[in-house]
Structure formats: structure tokens, C-alpha cells
XYZ file of C-alpha atoms in Angstrom:
569
model
C 0.000 0.000 0.000
C 2.652 2.511 1.073
C 4.888 1.577 -1.874
C 1.974 1.951 -4.300
C 1.370 5.507 -3.114
C 5.057 6.385 -3.153
C 5.496 4.975 -6.672
C 2.407 6.937 -7.779
C 1.117 3.723 -9.339
C -2.710 3.458 -9.445
C -2.527 -0.144 -10.711
C -0.362 -1.242 -7.785
C -2.690 0.639 -5.439
C -5.741 -1.170 -6.807
C -4.028 -4.526 -6.285
C -3.142 -3.583 -2.700
C -6.714 -2.482 -2.015
C -8.053 -5.794 -3.314
C -5.762 -7.658 -0.903
C -6.950 -5.404 1.922
C -10.570 -6.022 0.944
C -10.073 -9.791 1.088
C -8.393 -9.530 4.487
C -11.100 -7.189 5.782
C -13.832 -9.579 4.652
C -12.090 -12.260 6.717
C -12.217 -10.068 9.832
C -8.699 -8.601 9.824
C -9.060 -5.473 11.990
C -5.942 -3.758 10.602
C -7.189 -4.199 7.014
C -10.619 -2.878 8.006
C -9.035 0.146 9.662
C -6.873 0.865 6.602
C -9.862 0.639 4.260
C -11.739 3.035 6.516
C -8.933 5.566 6.166
C -8.739 5.128 2.389
C -12.465 5.872 2.082
C -12.013 8.942 4.291
C -9.127 10.150 2.097
C -10.669 9.032 -1.212
C -7.368 7.301 -2.020
C -7.897 4.489 -4.536
C -11.580 4.300 -3.591
C -14.458 6.821 -3.743
C -14.823 9.156 -0.775
C -17.456 7.847 1.612
C -17.831 8.938 5.225
C -20.404 6.194 5.705
C -18.039 3.419 4.567
C -15.164 4.933 6.535
C -17.321 4.892 9.658
C -18.495 1.333 9.035
C -14.992 -0.074 8.500
C -13.692 1.726 11.591
C -16.581 0.332 13.637
C -15.678 -3.204 12.553
C -11.990 -2.561 13.278
C -12.809 -1.054 16.680
C -14.706 -4.190 17.633
C -11.580 -6.115 16.628
C -9.527 -4.017 19.051
C -7.794 -1.714 16.551
C -6.599 1.346 18.485
C -6.195 3.593 15.436
C -9.829 3.062 14.469
C -10.815 3.904 18.037
C -8.862 7.156 17.655
C -10.551 7.922 14.328
C -14.028 7.307 15.761
C -13.296 9.225 18.967
C -12.169 12.231 16.912
C -15.268 11.980 14.725
C -17.495 12.034 17.826
C -15.427 14.855 19.330
C -15.875 17.052 16.234
C -19.593 16.332 16.162
C -19.849 17.246 19.862
C -21.110 13.777 20.731
C -19.291 14.110 24.015
C -20.566 10.959 25.710
C -19.362 8.731 22.866
C -16.108 10.678 22.527
C -15.336 10.406 26.242
C -16.025 6.671 26.259
C -13.447 5.980 23.538
C -10.910 8.636 24.490
C -10.908 7.478 28.133
C -10.060 3.920 26.993
C -7.303 5.198 24.719
C -5.928 7.525 27.391
C -5.834 4.630 29.874
C -3.892 2.574 27.320
C -1.518 5.506 26.889
C -0.991 5.808 30.645
C -0.228 2.083 30.828
C 2.304 2.478 28.011
C 4.102 5.161 30.057
C 4.643 2.582 32.809
C 5.500 -0.444 30.683
C 7.619 1.203 28.005
C 11.156 2.377 28.542
C 10.698 4.666 25.587
C 8.365 7.020 27.463
C 5.849 9.415 25.927
C 7.592 11.068 22.982
C 5.418 12.826 20.409
C 7.273 14.805 17.756
C 4.755 17.229 16.328
C 7.072 18.766 13.736
C 5.495 21.192 11.273
C 6.809 20.854 7.741
C 5.992 24.430 6.873
C 6.057 27.962 8.157
C 3.309 29.754 6.281
C 3.602 28.698 2.659
C 7.291 27.845 2.847
C 9.052 24.703 4.032
C 10.508 24.913 7.557
C 14.015 24.101 6.327
C 15.839 25.240 9.454
C 13.515 23.166 11.649
C 13.591 20.063 9.459
C 17.386 19.970 9.229
C 17.457 19.480 13.004
C 15.396 16.291 12.787
C 17.640 14.207 10.564
C 18.825 12.112 13.494
C 22.432 10.993 13.500
C 22.823 12.116 9.877
C 22.360 15.760 10.899
C 25.506 17.871 10.531
C 24.960 19.520 13.929
C 24.643 16.127 15.637
C 27.793 14.837 13.940
C 29.657 17.954 15.068
C 28.338 17.384 18.599
C 29.504 13.761 18.544
C 32.909 14.770 17.147
C 33.454 17.306 19.935
C 32.314 14.786 22.568
C 34.817 12.220 21.278
C 37.527 14.871 21.533
C 36.806 15.032 25.266
C 34.753 18.220 25.720
C 32.519 17.650 28.795
C 29.791 20.072 27.685
C 29.357 18.194 24.399
C 29.484 14.853 26.226
C 26.570 15.966 28.404
C 24.588 17.187 25.397
C 25.240 13.939 23.515
C 24.087 11.902 26.515
C 20.892 13.965 26.716
C 20.252 13.403 22.990
C 20.456 9.633 23.444
C 18.453 9.683 26.681
C 15.486 11.684 25.373
C 15.683 10.636 21.726
C 15.859 14.240 20.563
C 15.622 15.451 16.958
C 15.154 12.050 15.407
C 18.045 10.397 17.254
C 17.042 6.903 18.325
C 16.813 6.501 22.092
C 19.708 4.495 23.487
C 19.920 4.534 27.275
C 23.191 2.592 27.370
C 24.874 5.213 25.175
C 23.219 7.952 27.214
C 24.673 6.629 30.469
C 28.094 6.126 28.864
C 28.361 9.754 27.732
C 26.824 11.208 30.887
C 29.348 9.356 33.063
C 32.167 10.447 30.726
C 31.053 14.055 31.209
C 31.065 13.614 34.999
C 34.620 12.230 34.838
C 35.605 15.506 33.146
C 34.076 17.527 35.994
C 30.630 18.213 34.504
C 27.872 18.224 37.172
C 24.765 18.726 35.017
C 24.325 14.982 34.275
C 23.764 14.120 37.971
C 19.954 14.209 37.883
C 19.697 12.240 34.623
C 22.076 9.566 35.919
C 19.941 9.264 39.051
C 16.848 8.825 36.898
C 18.570 6.150 34.788
C 19.440 4.120 37.903
C 15.976 4.643 39.438
C 14.210 3.427 36.308
C 16.750 0.807 35.270
C 17.221 2.367 31.831
C 20.138 0.677 30.068
C 21.507 -0.525 33.392
C 20.457 -2.733 36.302
C 18.046 -0.789 38.532
C 19.839 0.468 41.650
C 17.830 2.695 44.006
C 20.751 3.295 46.354
C 22.853 4.744 43.544
C 19.836 6.674 42.284
C 19.436 8.351 45.687
C 23.137 9.252 45.797
C 22.994 10.892 42.377
C 19.707 12.673 43.168
C 21.132 14.109 46.404
C 24.285 15.278 44.630
C 22.133 16.901 41.947
C 19.853 18.586 44.506
C 22.899 20.084 46.253
C 23.734 21.705 42.906
C 20.219 23.160 42.539
C 19.037 20.637 39.957
C 15.527 20.850 41.351
C 14.030 18.012 39.327
C 16.203 15.737 41.488
C 14.070 16.756 44.495
C 11.121 15.181 42.733
C 13.203 12.036 42.192
C 13.975 11.787 45.909
C 10.291 12.274 46.711
C 9.461 9.424 44.335
C 11.876 7.108 46.183
C 10.189 7.952 49.505
C 6.743 7.272 48.020
C 7.859 3.823 46.862
C 10.148 3.134 49.815
C 13.046 2.309 47.505
C 16.651 3.112 48.469
C 15.467 4.817 51.684
C 14.320 3.693 55.140
C 10.888 2.536 54.017
C 7.909 4.470 52.678
C 7.521 7.954 54.101
C 4.724 10.060 52.611
C 5.528 13.030 54.832
C 9.104 13.232 53.559
C 7.884 12.626 50.003
C 5.543 15.594 50.372
C 8.419 17.796 51.585
C 10.530 16.962 48.522
C 7.630 17.316 46.070
C 6.806 20.664 47.702
C 10.362 21.922 47.236
C 10.409 20.696 43.630
C 7.095 22.436 42.890
C 8.262 25.675 44.521
C 11.257 25.556 42.159
C 8.860 25.224 39.202
C 9.342 21.510 38.513
C 6.336 20.192 36.578
C 6.553 16.676 38.061
C 6.638 18.243 41.514
C 3.301 19.960 40.828
C 1.785 16.699 39.618
C 3.026 14.468 42.441
C 2.111 16.982 45.134
C -1.353 17.236 43.604
C -1.765 13.454 43.791
C -0.784 13.481 47.486
C -3.475 16.066 48.251
C -5.973 14.170 46.109
C -5.398 10.901 47.995
C -4.506 12.332 51.397
C -1.016 10.805 51.505
C 1.299 12.583 53.951
C -1.159 15.491 54.074
C -4.816 16.036 54.855
C -6.973 15.319 51.829
C -7.645 18.652 50.103
C -9.497 18.503 46.786
C -9.235 22.238 46.143
C -5.454 22.207 46.573
C -5.184 19.011 44.508
C -7.143 20.591 41.650
C -5.003 23.722 41.770
C -1.765 21.748 41.522
C -3.015 19.364 38.838
C -4.306 22.279 36.748
C -0.885 23.954 37.047
C 0.796 20.753 35.843
C -1.771 20.184 33.076
C -1.313 23.736 31.799
C 2.388 22.892 31.485
C 1.431 19.902 29.300
C 1.941 17.167 31.907
C 0.102 14.160 30.388
C -0.591 12.356 33.672
C -2.042 15.521 35.229
C -4.279 15.925 32.201
C -5.426 12.325 32.563
C -6.375 12.714 36.230
C -8.204 15.996 35.562
C -10.046 14.396 32.645
C -11.092 11.505 34.874
C -12.309 13.916 37.562
C -14.339 15.922 35.019
C -15.627 12.745 33.366
C -16.971 11.260 36.600
C -17.538 14.379 38.684
C -14.896 13.378 41.250
C -13.019 15.397 43.884
C -15.668 18.084 44.044
C -15.543 18.832 40.323
C -18.697 19.306 38.284
C -19.078 16.723 35.541
C -18.052 18.282 32.211
C -17.868 15.777 29.360
C -16.774 18.308 26.726
C -13.767 19.409 28.772
C -13.023 15.818 29.796
C -13.010 14.700 26.153
C -10.586 17.496 25.219
C -8.154 16.478 27.981
C -8.457 12.751 27.266
C -7.738 13.538 23.593
C -4.475 15.294 24.479
C -3.364 12.278 26.517
C -4.499 9.723 23.918
C -2.474 11.489 21.210
C 0.681 10.537 23.129
C -0.125 6.834 22.795
C 1.966 4.298 20.825
C 0.065 5.129 17.601
C 1.631 8.609 17.767
C 4.782 7.041 16.281
C 3.084 7.455 12.903
C 3.988 11.150 13.135
C 7.687 10.333 13.452
C 7.519 7.756 10.650
C 5.850 10.286 8.360
C 8.546 12.854 9.167
C 11.299 10.320 8.449
C 9.746 9.547 5.059
C 9.572 13.250 4.188
C 13.165 13.937 5.224
C 14.326 11.010 3.054
C 12.408 12.382 0.058
C 9.553 9.836 0.092
C 6.852 12.489 -0.150
C 4.079 10.104 -1.205
C 4.666 7.881 1.827
C 4.783 10.938 4.085
C 1.471 12.179 2.679
C -0.187 8.811 3.270
C 0.915 8.618 6.912
C 0.174 12.268 7.665
C -3.290 11.763 6.140
C -3.743 8.758 8.421
C -2.800 10.798 11.507
C -5.095 13.574 10.281
C -8.059 11.219 10.504
C -6.948 10.255 14.018
C -7.275 13.918 15.034
C -3.643 15.106 15.073
C -3.763 18.775 14.077
C -0.119 18.803 12.922
C -0.853 15.752 10.764
C -3.810 17.582 9.221
C -1.859 20.731 8.406
C 1.209 18.812 7.170
C -0.890 16.642 4.830
C -2.723 19.702 3.517
C 0.540 21.561 2.926
C 2.019 18.595 1.027
C -1.025 18.579 -1.261
C -0.591 22.319 -1.891
C 3.196 22.185 -2.272
C 3.670 19.055 -4.387
C 1.189 19.275 -7.213
C 2.443 16.228 -9.077
C 1.354 12.628 -8.735
C 1.871 12.151 -4.987
C -1.883 12.442 -4.536
C -3.769 9.340 -5.666
C -7.495 9.941 -5.970
C -10.511 7.677 -6.276
C -9.381 6.519 -9.731
C -5.771 7.254 -10.584
C -3.734 10.376 -9.953
C -5.736 13.161 -8.285
C -7.355 15.724 -10.502
C -6.700 19.342 -9.576
C -10.196 19.540 -8.119
C -9.699 16.373 -6.020
C -6.418 17.700 -4.678
C -7.974 21.067 -3.780
C -10.947 19.378 -2.115
C -8.732 17.102 -0.040
C -6.472 19.973 1.015
C -9.515 22.117 1.819
C -10.970 19.375 4.025
C -7.679 19.009 5.906
C -7.233 22.768 6.374
C -10.805 22.897 7.722
C -10.023 20.265 10.342
C -6.782 22.025 11.338
C -8.561 25.380 11.488
C -11.154 23.975 13.876
C -8.282 22.937 16.142
C -6.831 26.447 16.263
C -4.247 26.521 13.460
C -3.943 30.158 12.347
C -2.416 29.400 8.943
C -5.110 26.793 8.272
C -7.836 29.354 8.996
C -6.159 31.765 6.602
C -5.981 29.204 3.793
C -9.521 28.053 4.514
C -10.616 31.645 4.007
C -8.719 31.706 0.706
C -10.462 28.518 -0.417
C -13.905 30.006 0.227
C -12.891 33.393 -1.204
C -11.660 31.991 -4.518
C -13.822 28.853 -4.692
C -10.766 26.590 -4.634
C -11.641 23.141 -3.311
C -14.970 24.492 -2.072
C -17.955 26.433 -3.370
C -17.139 30.147 -3.408
C -18.663 31.659 -0.272
C -17.487 35.119 0.785
C -19.355 35.017 4.089
C -17.605 31.798 5.137
C -14.319 33.293 3.922
C -14.898 36.199 6.295
C -15.655 33.807 9.170
C -12.413 31.908 8.526
C -10.386 35.137 8.386
C -11.944 36.222 11.690
C -10.746 32.954 13.292
C -7.241 33.605 11.949
C -7.406 37.207 13.151
C -8.192 35.973 16.669
C -4.833 34.160 16.489
C -3.186 37.529 15.674
C -2.695 36.923 11.947
C -1.795 40.250 10.313
C -2.637 38.773 6.904
C -6.168 37.948 8.085
C -6.548 41.476 9.462
C -5.555 42.908 6.092
C -8.014 40.623 4.283
C -10.852 41.629 6.603
C -10.050 45.279 5.975
C -10.133 44.663 2.222
C -13.487 42.851 2.426
C -15.084 45.547 4.615
C -13.732 48.274 2.316
C -15.515 46.727 -0.666
C -18.452 45.049 1.074
C -17.361 41.581 -0.061
C -19.063 38.980 2.145
C -18.942 41.436 5.046
C -20.856 44.697 5.583
C -19.465 47.723 3.751
C -17.811 49.596 6.600
C -14.929 51.939 5.804
C -14.243 52.781 9.458
C -13.954 49.101 10.359
C -11.785 48.545 7.276
C -9.371 51.215 8.504
C -9.268 49.654 11.952
C -8.324 46.265 10.493
C -5.636 47.828 8.277
C -4.197 49.637 11.314
C -4.253 46.418 13.361
C -2.447 44.562 10.560
C 0.359 47.134 10.670
C 0.535 47.020 14.480
C 0.823 43.228 14.364
C 3.388 43.080 11.543
C 5.627 46.047 10.732
C 6.639 44.384 7.431
C 3.094 45.105 6.203
C 3.913 48.835 6.023
C 3.840 49.168 2.214
C 0.641 47.183 1.486
C -1.164 48.795 4.433
C -0.063 52.285 3.357
C -1.353 51.649 -0.168
C -4.588 50.206 1.222
C -5.102 53.246 3.463
C -4.526 55.554 0.483
C -7.141 53.611 -1.469
C -9.489 53.805 1.516
C -9.033 57.590 1.821
C -9.914 58.028 -1.842
C -12.971 55.819 -1.424
C -14.114 57.885 1.574
C -13.663 61.272 -0.092
C -13.977 60.589 -3.836
C -16.153 57.497 -4.247
C -17.118 57.051 -7.875
C -14.056 58.914 -9.159
C -11.973 57.512 -11.987
C -9.159 56.667 -9.544
C -11.431 54.551 -7.339
C -12.739 52.777 -10.432
C -9.166 52.220 -11.580
C -8.237 50.735 -8.202
C -11.259 48.431 -8.299
C -10.181 47.201 -11.728
C -6.772 46.060 -10.431
C -6.047 42.345 -9.856
C -7.991 40.986 -6.900
C -6.444 41.106 -3.435
C -4.481 38.076 -2.377
C -3.925 36.811 1.121
C -0.236 36.392 0.408
C 0.919 39.762 -0.861
C 4.384 38.506 -1.757
C 2.917 35.810 -4.005
C 0.532 38.365 -5.481
C 3.374 40.635 -6.602
C 5.443 37.672 -7.813
C 2.580 36.341 -9.937
C 1.711 39.617 -11.652
C 2.602 39.938 -15.324
C 4.765 42.863 -16.418
C 1.753 44.713 -17.877
C -0.326 44.104 -14.734
C 2.536 45.281 -12.533
C 3.019 48.438 -14.609
C -0.699 49.192 -14.391
C -0.728 48.543 -10.667
C 2.255 50.760 -9.923
C 1.032 53.601 -12.127
C -2.462 53.523 -10.618
C -1.222 53.368 -7.038
C 1.349 56.105 -7.674
C -1.351 58.316 -9.184
C -3.577 57.565 -6.192
C -0.888 58.504 -3.704
C 0.035 61.671 -5.615
C -3.624 62.618 -5.780
C -4.022 62.118 -2.023
C -0.924 64.243 -1.340
C -2.112 66.950 -3.772
C -5.601 67.152 -2.262
C -4.308 67.258 1.305
C -1.791 70.017 0.455
C -4.517 72.002 -1.308
C -6.779 71.700 1.731
C -3.937 72.852 3.967
C -3.209 75.891 1.736
C -6.893 76.807 1.664
C -7.066 76.553 5.444
C -3.932 78.683 5.864
C -5.282 81.288 3.423
C -8.615 81.425 5.222
C -6.867 81.806 8.553
C -4.724 84.658 7.213
C -7.767 86.495 5.804
C -9.776 86.227 9.006
C -9.953 89.408 11.159
C -7.788 89.405 14.253
C -9.710 89.010 17.491
C -10.160 92.173 19.549
C -8.191 92.028 22.737
C -10.248 93.443 25.590
C -8.673 96.458 27.307
């Protein structure tokens, strides 16, 4: 299947789909789940939400986690909160269990392929793993004996940063090498490695020694590690919840996210402290706001069931469960898609990002949409062969819509473009305005400019020149680089306010339509169009200057001719 898409071979794709169909008919949950996604994407088969739903239902009953994610996201979007919570809570529980059983830990690399319309080259180059030039330089310096680079290299292997495969044995090797050279920063990580038994035999006594040494050097996360040992009674004189609370408290006061979470759990369960639901909620909310997955899970559970004095709120619970569930084992699809893209396998990357898009990953949605916009060749396979332009636009539009709903500013901007120009969707200026408003709420200067343009001309939004000026001013406040287009727009607006119906206003209205990407607009103009644009705008600006100077001269002349006031004696 993946090879068929990457080779842009509709015949191979059809053969793969037939194999999947046979397997699905025999009850294979993975095949059913894959067919559900293909119907959602309209890849090799006609688009059908009904068939996608049906196949995912079958796969869910067979225990397929990705189909559970797809269905949970579908319910979440449709605000069917009870159904969404039921599935997301199961998936979040599976995710929590994976945190405990896996030595890999929760790593989700939500890497955006693009910044605006352009590829995020500087970001992507840092995710090439051990092939990255910066990583190779780091490794070279570490091998030369520089302790700072040894520590950094150990951290790379420990956390699995920037596409480097996690290797706890290598991590411990380089961290200990750094310590031998006098580096103290690895102390806390070494303590964690011994406490968890990562790449080495678990040794709580050594873990405590390293944690204490780290804490003495103000590595405050080590305080949380010591508290953990007292909770479990490992490496210390038995369990001691009171001492655990003291260490978690100190860690939290130093801003350690795990300290907030663990202290919250103590107050929630009344361990070492009096049970205090209000304090527990406060601490767990602090940790959740700092993206702590376990804190989010406990808050979701409390909102789901109305526990610990919290009012039941299924919508909020579903949103929190979703954030936790997205860190589950199936999140590795995001990393696999990124690896394919970095290696130049764009078709494979598109397929996997499209899969994650259906599972509700906003970055997957925006990355898949951007690939469809950027690579207009055969990487997109439609319902019958290579995508038509219309199929590609429709698929990208659908993905941008999903990403926009999840708060992506750029997606909202492009969704507005799609409705404004009728690209991938029926032209609808009112919906374009709504999309631009969503982008504006995320502080998009481009959206502000577009809203000003639409209000100035009454396109999909009420004709309102004062509001148009406000949006133009806001666009300039948000982005100083918009000075030239905003200045020209304000000149046009001034003419429209004072000389509506004049030949200059008509000339401005006859210019090429406004674009949401002004740079692309100028780049795409023909020489004749550009000449006409520059001449018209120059005439407009000169006219504005002339009229304002004339008004000033008339005012000065009138002031000079006026009789002087009589000064009372």
C-alpha cells in the first residue's frame, strides 16, 4: 500500500486495495481500519464517510486502536461528548499504561513541515537524526573530550531528541564520561537512569546518591526524584509520605512540573497530608497547563466522573483525554511520516500524515494539507488514478478545515482563501470572512488585512470603511513588514471615503484581486499588470498628497484672511 502511493502507481494501489478487501472480509481489523482511512481520504476508492465509519466500527470491535482514535475524533468534532469520552478514556488509559511499561516514554514529535507557505528548512534539518551535521559535530566534539558536548550527547540519546534513536546505554556512557571531566549537570539524569533501570540494572541506592548530589547543585528536578523514592520506599528507610511531600513541595516551589503533579496526587489521595481537593485541583491544573500528560489524565477523569468536588463536564473531559491519547503508541506514525519526508519519500509521508489527520492530530492535518498544496504532481492518488486538480484542492480544503477547527492560524487563513476563490470548495465570501476572523483571533496580520479589504468593498462582510481602517491599522501594528501594502490600502481607503465614484477609485477596483499572500501576489503579476498597478497606485498617492496640500493651503489662506480678534482692554 505505502509503496503503491510512493510509486504513484494506481494499478499497484488497486491490487493492494483488493488484498486489503479480502483480508477485511475475513475479519482482519488492521485491514478494516486501513480501508476506513482510504475511504475517508478518497485514495484508490471513492470518498465515503459512511463506509469509513463502518470499516472503523468493525476494526474497533476487533480491538484496533487507530480506528478507536478515528471514531473518537469523529465524535469529538460532532460534539457527541458521551461517545467521545467513552473511547478517548479507553485510549488515554492505554496511553498511561504504556508510560509505565515502556522504557521509551511518551515522545510525540509534532514537527510542522511548513512555516506559512514555505518549508521549515531550518527546523527540518534538526530532525535528521544521527545524519544531521549539527549532531555529527556534537559527537565529534564529545569524542575529543569536551565535557559540555558529552553531556549534550548523553541527553540526545536519553530523550531521543531530533530524530536520534533513544539508546539509554549510550546515554549513560556519555553522561558518566562528562562527569569524569568535571561536569555536574548529568547528575539528575544519571539518578533517573538508575531509578528506572534504563540501560543498566536498577539500583535505588545509587539513584538516591545521584539525586542528592544533583539537589545540592540546585538541579531541582532531582528533588522530585527523591520524593518518588520515599513514596515507593526504595533506596530509603521505608515508605515515608511526609518526607515525600516535603521533597515534592520543594520541587514544585522551584517550578518543577513533576513536583506539581506528584504533590497534587498526594493532596488528592490524602497521603502525607490532609486530603484537600481544592489544593489538589489547583496543583493538577498547574501541571496540566504545562502539558503534563498524567495531570491531564487525572483531571479528565475527575471531570468525566464528577470526582473530587468537580462538576461533571464531558466536553472538557473529552478534550483532555484527547491530548493524553495522542501521546499513545500510535503517535509514532507522526515520526515515521517525518522520516519519510526527510528522506524524500513524499508520497509515503502524505499517506501517513493523512492517516494521523483522521486520528485527530492537528499537525498531521496541516502537514498533509501543505504537502497537497506544495507538491502538485502525482503524490496524490485519488478515487481513480492520480488526483485531478479539483480532487487535490478538495482534499487539502478538508484538511485545512479540520486544522482550522483545532486552532491553526495558517489553516484558517488558507480556509478563508479557499472560500474566497472557490478553490476546493464552493465560493462563499461570508464563510471566507468567518475563517479570516478565526485567523485574526490568532493575531494573523494577513487575516486582518483581508478583513479590511473585504469591509472596504463590502465583499461577504458589511461595507464599513471605518472598520476597514481599523483592520488595516491592526495589521500594521501586528506586523511592521506590512507597512507598504497597508499604506497603499489606506490611500485607497481615503480616496474611497472622499472621492467614491471617481476615476481613480474605479481604476483601483479594476486592479487584480487582493491576495492573502501579498508577496505571491506581486510575484505572480505579469509585467503589464505590474506596470498598471504601480502607475495607478502612484497616481492615487500623488492625488491624495495633492488634495491634502490644497486643503492645507486653503485653510492657511482662510486663517490669514480672518480678522484678528479684539483684545479686551
